Amino acid sequence: METRSRPARLVLKGPRGDVAEFPLGSSSTIGRSTGAEVQLADREVSRRHTVVERHGDGFIVRDLGSANGTYLDGRRIEGPTQLKHGATLLIGTTKLVFLSEGSGHGAAIVSVPTTEPVLARVATPRHTFLPAESINDPDQLRRDYERLRIGHEFQRTIRLERDLSALLSRILKVAFDLIPCDNGVILLRDPVSGRLTVEAVRRRKGGESEVLISETLLAQVTAHREAILTGDAISDARFQSSQSIAALGVRSAMAVPLFNGNEVRGIMFLDSRERTSAFSAKDLEVLTSIASQASVALENSELARQIERDAEQRVQLSRFLSPALVEQAQRGAIDIAKGGVLTEVTILFADIRGFTALSEKAPPQETVRLLNEYFELMVDVVFAEAGILDKFIGDAIMALWGAPVRRPDDASRALRAAVEMQARLATFNAERLSQNKPAVAVGIGVHTGEVVVGNMGSTKRMEYTAIGDGVNLASRLCDLAAGGSIIASQATIARAGKGFHVEQLKPAKVKGRQEPVAIVRVVG
């Protein structure tokens, strides 16, 4: 370190607070070239970008036809421009301050190594677009255009993808199309463990090499809720304790948070293992814009999948629950247990008598029409009494009361449904007879007892049903019922209480029971 009087100079303040000063001669070239007097490790800077020349007692700055231009105090210069003390030059993404001769008090002059990493931690912006008449800054217009371009490319690639794996793969494709990275990873937070897990990986050169990411880097992004850029991760003090960074030889890296509302739901990570300073601040802005779009796309995809699941569940529930119970089930107000629980229910079976002979005398289309009309009528009665439709078994109906919602009058509701079914059927038959069609006779059996109720089946097809001896007994009672009659067990009558007209029948011997079963005929 050497102290000397102060010549005119350009000053660059590094991210760790270190100050680099470049004394100016008669002509000082600024660029990435090793022959430049002011060499900058910035990918946005041309090899010979700008020159600062002595002009009389002062200095002028002149752009050398660079791709990205030279900016002085926020304005792009078009020709030789006079430099004033304290003026700021923006070259690529690097800012330099011009200090005239004699300014300062003998500060130390230090050289800038060509491998100096570009380090940044950038707060994730919440973009808004100002009205056109409010924008006077051409740079703002360029930034807004870039955001719109990224949004267009993103939506063109992503579209309405709902599959999570495909969506994440497309998000990485957008990033690879817009940013010169070697590897990309998307991590999402596991809703159960809360840990970040790798959900998508993309490599520009292909291959199946192991994916390792610095836990330190992930922790910083999560803790600060900000994007991180490092120009040389190996020499970056923030990641000195990260063995994965050193093991993989990661040089340049960027990581940005993916938000779900105000929570960090994931992180998007890009790296380059071949070049230092492979990414610029502009690349970080592009990645941040992609992450913003990706966060919205992930929320929309999750919402679309939830809507599909709800619609599928609604269709499945509507097969056996009344509309009111479907609403409760979807709100979580009632539990449709998987695997089944032991509970007391009232089971109703209704079966058409002589259906085989009936169907043999009619065309198949007429038989199907008959069943559809009959089922529609009977299911309406079941739902009106807050029962659930367990299943259709050929021309038979099985219905339940007491699950998934248990009520003190379940047995009474089931018997009322049985009586109403026979009443509706009388009206239905009168209309059929007026059309010269045969009447339909139905026998109904009702029993109350303990059974196992719940969602049963395979992962591909679940069915809410009841199994057990009580179901078998209800079916046997239905077999005993002649057309137009209702046979109920004494257990059901005991639970239903008063209010029904019944005829006591002789105890019946049924299959599967050693002792005869006490039964009644319900007449009204």
Short mmCIF file of C-alpha atoms in Angstrom, two decimals, residues 1-400:
data_model
loop_
_atom_site.label_atom_id
_atom_site.label_comp_id
_atom_site.label_asym_id
_atom_site.label_seq_id
_atom_site.Cartn_x
_atom_site.Cartn_y
_atom_site.Cartn_z
CA MET A 1 0.00 0.00 0.00
CA GLU A 2 1.41 3.38 -1.00
CA THR A 3 0.25 6.91 -0.12
CA ARG A 4 0.57 9.64 -2.74
CA SER A 5 -1.07 12.91 -3.86
CA ARG A 6 -4.39 12.52 -5.50
CA PRO A 7 -4.55 12.35 -9.33
CA ALA A 8 -7.85 12.28 -11.23
CA ARG A 9 -9.29 8.82 -10.82
CA LEU A 10 -12.26 6.49 -11.09
CA VAL A 11 -13.45 4.85 -7.86
CA LEU A 12 -15.22 1.50 -7.61
CA LYS A 13 -16.67 0.48 -4.25
CA GLY A 14 -16.81 -3.29 -3.85
CA PRO A 15 -19.69 -5.21 -2.22
CA ARG A 16 -17.66 -5.86 0.94
CA GLY A 17 -16.86 -2.19 1.38
CA ASP A 18 -13.41 -2.34 -0.27
CA VAL A 19 -12.54 0.64 -2.48
CA ALA A 20 -10.74 0.24 -5.81
CA GLU A 21 -9.27 3.36 -7.42
CA PHE A 22 -8.03 3.66 -11.00
CA PRO A 23 -5.75 6.65 -11.64
CA LEU A 24 -6.39 8.25 -15.04
CA GLY A 25 -3.68 9.03 -17.57
CA SER A 26 -4.01 10.86 -20.87
CA SER A 27 -6.21 8.03 -22.18
CA SER A 28 -7.65 5.21 -20.06
CA THR A 29 -9.70 2.43 -21.66
CA ILE A 30 -12.43 0.71 -19.65
CA GLY A 31 -13.51 -2.83 -20.57
CA ARG A 32 -13.12 -6.58 -20.04
CA SER A 33 -9.95 -6.81 -22.11
CA THR A 34 -6.74 -7.62 -20.24
CA GLY A 35 -5.21 -4.64 -22.07
CA ALA A 36 -7.69 -2.16 -20.61
CA GLU A 37 -6.36 0.30 -18.04
CA VAL A 38 -9.63 -0.19 -16.07
CA GLN A 39 -10.47 -3.87 -16.34
CA LEU A 40 -13.94 -4.93 -15.16
CA ALA A 41 -15.12 -8.51 -14.59
CA ASP A 42 -18.64 -7.74 -15.77
CA ARG A 43 -20.36 -9.75 -18.49
CA GLU A 44 -22.37 -6.70 -19.59
CA VAL A 45 -19.16 -4.81 -20.37
CA SER A 46 -17.57 -5.01 -23.85
CA ARG A 47 -13.89 -5.84 -24.25
CA ARG A 48 -13.21 -2.17 -25.14
CA HIS A 49 -16.28 -0.42 -23.79
CA THR A 50 -15.42 3.18 -22.88
CA VAL A 51 -12.46 5.52 -22.85
CA VAL A 52 -11.72 8.46 -20.51
CA GLU A 53 -9.36 11.03 -22.06
CA ARG A 54 -7.65 14.16 -20.76
CA HIS A 55 -9.07 17.24 -22.49
CA GLY A 56 -7.33 20.49 -21.51
CA ASP A 57 -7.57 20.83 -17.74
CA GLY A 58 -10.34 18.24 -17.46
CA PHE A 59 -11.46 14.88 -18.74
CA ILE A 60 -14.05 13.65 -21.22
CA VAL A 61 -15.70 10.22 -21.51
CA ARG A 62 -16.47 8.57 -24.84
CA ASP A 63 -18.24 5.31 -25.62
CA LEU A 64 -16.34 2.97 -27.96
CA GLY A 65 -19.39 1.56 -29.75
CA SER A 66 -20.29 -0.84 -26.93
CA ALA A 67 -23.38 -3.02 -27.14
CA ASN A 68 -24.92 -1.74 -23.91
CA GLY A 69 -23.77 1.87 -24.01
CA THR A 70 -22.21 4.14 -21.39
CA TYR A 71 -24.32 6.12 -18.93
CA LEU A 72 -23.27 9.32 -17.19
CA ASP A 73 -25.40 10.34 -14.21
CA GLY A 74 -28.26 8.20 -15.52
CA ARG A 75 -28.19 9.38 -19.15
CA ARG A 76 -26.69 7.52 -22.08
CA ILE A 77 -23.92 9.50 -23.70
CA GLU A 78 -24.01 9.95 -27.48
CA GLY A 79 -20.58 11.52 -28.02
CA PRO A 80 -17.59 12.92 -26.07
CA THR A 81 -18.97 14.27 -22.78
CA GLN A 82 -17.27 16.38 -20.13
CA LEU A 83 -16.72 14.73 -16.74
CA LYS A 84 -17.41 16.71 -13.58
CA HIS A 85 -16.16 15.94 -10.09
CA GLY A 86 -18.45 13.36 -8.42
CA ALA A 87 -20.07 12.24 -11.69
CA THR A 88 -21.21 8.58 -11.82
CA LEU A 89 -20.47 6.32 -14.77
CA LEU A 90 -22.60 3.23 -15.29
CA ILE A 91 -20.77 0.74 -17.51
CA GLY A 92 -22.62 -2.55 -17.88
CA THR A 93 -23.73 -3.19 -14.30
CA THR A 94 -20.68 -1.52 -12.73
CA LYS A 95 -20.75 1.98 -11.25
CA LEU A 96 -17.64 4.15 -11.19
CA VAL A 97 -17.33 7.60 -9.58
CA PHE A 98 -15.07 10.24 -11.19
CA LEU A 99 -12.94 12.30 -8.77
CA SER A 100 -10.98 15.23 -10.16
CA GLU A 101 -7.31 15.99 -9.45
CA GLY A 102 -6.46 17.10 -5.92
CA SER A 103 -9.69 15.78 -4.40
CA GLY A 104 -9.40 13.53 -1.30
CA HIS A 105 -6.63 13.31 1.23
CA GLY A 106 -4.13 10.74 0.18
CA ALA A 107 -6.35 7.64 0.28
CA ALA A 108 -4.70 4.32 -0.50
CA ILE A 109 -4.61 3.14 -4.10
CA VAL A 110 -5.36 -0.56 -4.53
CA SER A 111 -5.54 -2.66 -7.66
CA VAL A 112 -8.62 -4.69 -8.63
CA PRO A 113 -7.96 -8.38 -9.40
CA THR A 114 -9.51 -9.59 -12.63
CA THR A 115 -11.26 -12.41 -10.77
CA GLU A 116 -13.03 -10.15 -8.27
CA PRO A 117 -16.48 -11.76 -7.86
CA VAL A 118 -19.64 -9.78 -8.41
CA LEU A 119 -21.64 -10.22 -5.19
CA ALA A 120 -25.20 -9.12 -4.66
CA ARG A 121 -28.20 -9.70 -2.49
CA VAL A 122 -31.25 -8.19 -4.09
CA ALA A 123 -34.63 -7.72 -2.45
CA THR A 124 -37.29 -9.51 -4.47
CA PRO A 125 -39.41 -6.74 -6.05
CA ARG A 126 -43.16 -6.56 -6.30
CA HIS A 127 -43.42 -5.17 -9.82
CA THR A 128 -45.92 -2.52 -10.79
CA PHE A 129 -46.25 -0.74 -14.13
CA LEU A 130 -46.60 3.01 -14.13
CA PRO A 131 -48.95 4.74 -16.62
CA ALA A 132 -47.16 5.64 -19.86
CA GLU A 133 -47.55 9.36 -19.26
CA SER A 134 -45.77 9.03 -15.90
CA ILE A 135 -42.56 7.56 -17.38
CA ASN A 136 -39.85 9.98 -18.48
CA ASP A 137 -36.86 7.69 -17.99
CA PRO A 138 -35.87 5.62 -21.07
CA ASP A 139 -34.20 3.08 -18.73
CA GLN A 140 -37.52 2.55 -16.98
CA LEU A 141 -39.17 1.87 -20.33
CA ARG A 142 -36.46 -0.68 -21.15
CA ARG A 143 -36.92 -2.41 -17.80
CA ASP A 144 -40.70 -2.49 -18.25
CA TYR A 145 -40.29 -3.88 -21.76
CA GLU A 146 -37.93 -6.56 -20.46
CA ARG A 147 -40.44 -7.59 -17.80
CA LEU A 148 -43.19 -7.78 -20.43
CA ARG A 149 -40.93 -9.82 -22.72
CA ILE A 150 -40.13 -12.25 -19.93
CA GLY A 151 -43.82 -12.49 -19.05
CA HIS A 152 -44.69 -13.20 -22.69
CA GLU A 153 -42.03 -15.91 -23.02
CA PHE A 154 -43.10 -17.41 -19.70
CA GLN A 155 -46.79 -17.61 -20.55
CA ARG A 156 -46.04 -18.90 -24.07
CA THR A 157 -44.03 -21.77 -22.60
CA ILE A 158 -46.02 -22.48 -19.43
CA ARG A 159 -49.58 -22.02 -20.74
CA LEU A 160 -52.14 -23.71 -18.45
CA GLU A 161 -49.98 -26.63 -17.35
CA ARG A 162 -51.48 -28.29 -14.25
CA ASP A 163 -49.11 -31.23 -13.81
CA LEU A 164 -46.55 -30.09 -11.22
CA SER A 165 -43.59 -32.01 -12.65
CA ALA A 166 -44.23 -30.72 -16.19
CA LEU A 167 -44.80 -27.18 -14.88
CA LEU A 168 -41.48 -27.07 -13.00
CA SER A 169 -39.67 -28.49 -16.05
CA ARG A 170 -41.12 -25.72 -18.23
CA ILE A 171 -40.17 -23.05 -15.71
CA LEU A 172 -36.54 -24.19 -15.86
CA LYS A 173 -36.70 -24.22 -19.66
CA VAL A 174 -37.69 -20.54 -19.65
CA ALA A 175 -34.76 -19.76 -17.35
CA PHE A 176 -32.30 -21.66 -19.58
CA ASP A 177 -33.62 -19.87 -22.68
CA LEU A 178 -33.04 -16.44 -21.12
CA ILE A 179 -29.97 -16.96 -18.90
CA PRO A 180 -26.58 -18.55 -19.80
CA CYS A 181 -26.51 -21.09 -16.93
CA ASP A 182 -25.17 -24.64 -16.78
CA ASN A 183 -27.46 -26.18 -14.15
CA GLY A 184 -30.83 -25.33 -12.69
CA VAL A 185 -32.78 -26.66 -9.72
CA ILE A 186 -36.19 -25.89 -8.25
CA LEU A 187 -36.77 -26.79 -4.61
CA LEU A 188 -40.19 -26.72 -2.94
CA ARG A 189 -41.02 -26.81 0.74
CA ASP A 190 -42.52 -30.09 1.90
CA PRO A 191 -45.87 -29.26 3.56
CA VAL A 192 -45.33 -31.92 6.26
CA SER A 193 -41.64 -31.68 7.20
CA GLY A 194 -41.16 -28.06 6.15
CA ARG A 195 -37.84 -28.96 4.48
CA LEU A 196 -36.85 -27.83 1.00
CA THR A 197 -36.71 -30.80 -1.37
CA VAL A 198 -35.47 -30.97 -4.96
CA GLU A 199 -38.47 -31.22 -7.31
CA ALA A 200 -36.93 -30.42 -10.73
CA VAL A 201 -33.44 -30.43 -12.25
CA ARG A 202 -32.16 -29.29 -15.64
CA ARG A 203 -28.64 -29.49 -17.09
CA ARG A 204 -27.55 -27.76 -20.25
CA LYS A 205 -25.17 -30.60 -21.12
CA GLY A 206 -27.38 -33.42 -19.89
CA GLY A 207 -26.00 -36.22 -17.76
CA GLU A 208 -27.04 -37.67 -14.42
CA SER A 209 -24.48 -36.13 -12.05
CA GLU A 210 -25.51 -35.72 -8.41
CA VAL A 211 -27.24 -32.46 -7.52
CA LEU A 212 -25.76 -30.72 -4.48
CA ILE A 213 -26.78 -27.28 -3.31
CA SER A 214 -25.32 -25.20 -0.52
CA GLU A 215 -27.49 -25.34 2.60
CA THR A 216 -25.91 -22.01 3.56
CA LEU A 217 -27.15 -20.40 0.35
CA LEU A 218 -30.66 -21.82 0.79
CA ALA A 219 -30.75 -20.63 4.38
CA GLN A 220 -29.74 -17.10 3.37
CA VAL A 221 -32.40 -16.87 0.68
CA THR A 222 -35.06 -18.17 3.08
CA ALA A 223 -33.97 -16.00 6.01
CA HIS A 224 -33.62 -12.75 4.06
CA ARG A 225 -36.43 -13.53 1.54
CA GLU A 226 -34.10 -12.05 -1.08
CA ALA A 227 -32.38 -13.12 -4.27
CA ILE A 228 -28.64 -13.88 -4.07
CA LEU A 229 -25.98 -13.58 -6.77
CA THR A 230 -22.33 -14.57 -6.41
CA GLY A 231 -19.76 -14.16 -9.15
CA ASP A 232 -17.38 -16.70 -7.61
CA ALA A 233 -18.99 -18.95 -5.00
CA ILE A 234 -15.73 -20.70 -4.13
CA SER A 235 -14.07 -17.46 -3.00
CA ASP A 236 -17.28 -15.90 -1.63
CA ALA A 237 -16.92 -15.57 2.16
CA ARG A 238 -20.64 -16.25 2.60
CA PHE A 239 -20.22 -19.86 1.42
CA GLN A 240 -16.82 -20.77 2.87
CA SER A 241 -18.41 -23.37 5.15
CA SER A 242 -20.34 -25.03 2.29
CA GLN A 243 -18.61 -28.27 1.29
CA SER A 244 -21.08 -28.85 -1.58
CA ILE A 245 -20.05 -25.60 -3.29
CA ALA A 246 -16.38 -26.58 -3.15
CA ALA A 247 -17.01 -30.21 -4.09
CA LEU A 248 -18.90 -29.32 -7.24
CA GLY A 249 -16.66 -26.43 -8.19
CA VAL A 250 -19.60 -24.03 -8.49
CA ARG A 251 -18.32 -20.68 -9.67
CA SER A 252 -21.22 -18.35 -10.46
CA ALA A 253 -24.58 -18.93 -8.80
CA MET A 254 -27.96 -17.27 -8.38
CA ALA A 255 -30.86 -18.20 -6.12
CA VAL A 256 -34.26 -16.53 -5.86
CA PRO A 257 -37.22 -17.24 -3.57
CA LEU A 258 -40.58 -18.54 -4.82
CA PHE A 259 -43.42 -17.06 -2.79
CA ASN A 260 -46.82 -18.35 -1.78
CA GLY A 261 -48.44 -15.18 -0.51
CA ASN A 262 -45.89 -13.87 2.00
CA GLU A 263 -44.30 -17.26 2.66
CA VAL A 264 -41.24 -18.66 0.88
CA ARG A 265 -42.60 -21.86 -0.67
CA GLY A 266 -39.47 -22.71 -2.63
CA ILE A 267 -36.20 -21.59 -4.21
CA MET A 268 -34.98 -21.49 -7.79
CA PHE A 269 -31.23 -22.01 -8.17
CA LEU A 270 -28.96 -21.59 -11.23
CA ASP A 271 -25.21 -22.04 -11.42
CA SER A 272 -22.22 -22.11 -13.73
CA ARG A 273 -19.28 -24.37 -12.92
CA GLU A 274 -16.99 -23.12 -15.66
CA ARG A 275 -16.89 -19.34 -15.43
CA THR A 276 -16.61 -16.72 -12.73
CA SER A 277 -18.89 -13.69 -13.11
CA ALA A 278 -21.04 -15.69 -15.52
CA PHE A 279 -24.14 -13.86 -14.29
CA SER A 280 -24.76 -10.14 -14.15
CA ALA A 281 -27.15 -8.07 -12.05
CA LYS A 282 -29.36 -7.99 -15.15
CA ASP A 283 -29.46 -11.82 -15.16
CA LEU A 284 -30.53 -11.71 -11.53
CA GLU A 285 -33.33 -9.30 -12.43
CA VAL A 286 -34.43 -11.66 -15.22
CA LEU A 287 -34.38 -14.65 -12.87
CA THR A 288 -36.30 -12.66 -10.26
CA SER A 289 -38.96 -11.83 -12.86
CA ILE A 290 -39.16 -15.51 -13.86
CA ALA A 291 -39.51 -16.48 -10.19
CA SER A 292 -42.31 -13.95 -9.75
CA GLN A 293 -44.17 -15.44 -12.72
CA ALA A 294 -43.38 -18.97 -11.51
CA SER A 295 -44.84 -18.25 -8.06
CA VAL A 296 -48.13 -17.20 -9.65
CA ALA A 297 -48.08 -20.20 -12.01
CA LEU A 298 -47.52 -22.59 -9.10
CA GLU A 299 -50.42 -21.05 -7.16
CA ASN A 300 -52.68 -21.25 -10.22
CA SER A 301 -51.64 -24.82 -10.92
CA GLU A 302 -52.28 -25.84 -7.32
CA LEU A 303 -55.67 -24.10 -7.39
CA ALA A 304 -56.60 -25.81 -10.68
CA ARG A 305 -55.61 -29.21 -9.28
CA GLN A 306 -57.63 -28.53 -6.13
CA ILE A 307 -60.66 -27.55 -8.22
CA GLU A 308 -60.29 -30.77 -10.22
CA ARG A 309 -59.98 -32.81 -7.02
CA ASP A 310 -63.02 -31.07 -5.53
CA ALA A 311 -65.04 -31.64 -8.69
CA GLU A 312 -64.01 -35.31 -8.81
CA GLN A 313 -64.82 -35.72 -5.13
CA ARG A 314 -68.17 -33.97 -5.61
CA VAL A 315 -69.08 -36.35 -8.44
CA GLN A 316 -68.07 -39.35 -6.33
CA LEU A 317 -69.91 -38.12 -3.24
CA SER A 318 -73.01 -37.22 -5.27
CA ARG A 319 -73.33 -40.89 -6.17
CA PHE A 320 -74.38 -41.77 -2.63
CA LEU A 321 -74.92 -38.53 -0.65
CA SER A 322 -77.67 -35.97 -0.84
CA PRO A 323 -76.61 -32.49 -2.11
CA ALA A 324 -76.70 -31.14 1.47
CA LEU A 325 -74.36 -33.88 2.72
CA VAL A 326 -72.04 -33.39 -0.27
CA GLU A 327 -71.59 -29.75 0.76
CA GLN A 328 -70.84 -30.78 4.35
CA ALA A 329 -68.37 -33.46 3.26
CA GLN A 330 -66.47 -31.03 1.04
CA ARG A 331 -66.28 -28.47 3.85
CA GLY A 332 -64.91 -31.18 6.12
CA ALA A 333 -67.93 -30.93 8.41
CA ILE A 334 -68.43 -34.71 8.14
CA ASP A 335 -65.78 -37.38 7.86
CA ILE A 336 -65.93 -39.97 5.09
CA ALA A 337 -63.62 -42.41 6.84
CA LYS A 338 -61.25 -44.55 4.80
CA GLY A 339 -60.92 -48.11 6.04
CA GLY A 340 -64.22 -48.11 7.88
CA VAL A 341 -65.51 -47.67 11.43
CA LEU A 342 -67.90 -49.83 13.45
CA THR A 343 -71.18 -48.02 13.97
CA GLU A 344 -74.91 -48.60 14.20
CA VAL A 345 -76.84 -47.86 11.03
CA THR A 346 -80.22 -48.62 9.52
CA ILE A 347 -80.01 -50.41 6.17
CA LEU A 348 -82.75 -50.47 3.54
CA PHE A 349 -82.93 -52.81 0.55
CA ALA A 350 -85.54 -52.35 -2.20
CA ASP A 351 -85.80 -54.93 -4.99
CA ILE A 352 -88.09 -55.18 -8.02
CA ARG A 353 -90.04 -58.42 -8.04
CA GLY A 354 -90.07 -60.45 -11.24
CA PHE A 355 -87.63 -58.11 -12.96
CA THR A 356 -86.09 -60.88 -15.10
CA ALA A 357 -89.48 -61.81 -16.59
CA LEU A 358 -90.31 -58.11 -16.98
CA SER A 359 -87.10 -57.38 -18.90
CA GLU A 360 -87.54 -60.41 -21.17
CA LYS A 361 -90.83 -59.00 -22.47
CA ALA A 362 -89.44 -55.55 -23.30
CA PRO A 363 -86.69 -54.24 -25.64
CA PRO A 364 -83.38 -53.51 -23.86
CA GLN A 365 -83.82 -49.76 -24.39
CA GLU A 366 -87.18 -49.86 -22.64
CA THR A 367 -85.71 -51.84 -19.73
CA VAL A 368 -82.93 -49.29 -19.27
CA ARG A 369 -85.46 -46.45 -19.44
CA LEU A 370 -87.60 -48.17 -16.79
CA LEU A 371 -84.66 -48.61 -14.42
CA ASN A 372 -83.49 -45.01 -14.84
CA GLU A 373 -86.98 -43.64 -14.11
CA TYR A 374 -87.45 -46.00 -11.15
CA PHE A 375 -84.01 -45.27 -9.63
CA GLU A 376 -84.52 -41.50 -10.00
CA LEU A 377 -87.78 -41.77 -8.10
CA MET A 378 -86.41 -43.94 -5.28
CA VAL A 379 -83.15 -42.02 -4.77
CA ASP A 380 -85.08 -38.75 -4.42
CA VAL A 381 -87.02 -40.33 -1.54
CA VAL A 382 -83.80 -41.57 0.13
CA PHE A 383 -82.19 -38.12 -0.11
CA ALA A 384 -85.37 -36.40 1.11
CA GLU A 385 -85.10 -38.42 4.32
CA ALA A 386 -81.35 -37.60 4.67
CA GLY A 387 -80.24 -41.13 3.80
CA ILE A 388 -77.31 -42.04 1.58
CA LEU A 389 -77.35 -44.22 -1.49
CA ASP A 390 -74.90 -47.04 -0.88
CA LYS A 391 -75.19 -48.72 -4.27
CA PHE A 392 -77.35 -50.14 -7.05
CA ILE A 393 -77.20 -53.93 -7.23
CA GLY A 394 -78.78 -54.81 -10.55
CA ASP A 395 -82.38 -53.68 -10.09
CA ALA A 396 -82.00 -53.41 -6.28
CA ILE A 397 -81.23 -50.34 -4.18
CA MET A 398 -79.22 -50.28 -0.94
CA ALA A 399 -79.49 -47.19 1.27
CA LEU A 400 -78.11 -46.26 4.71
#
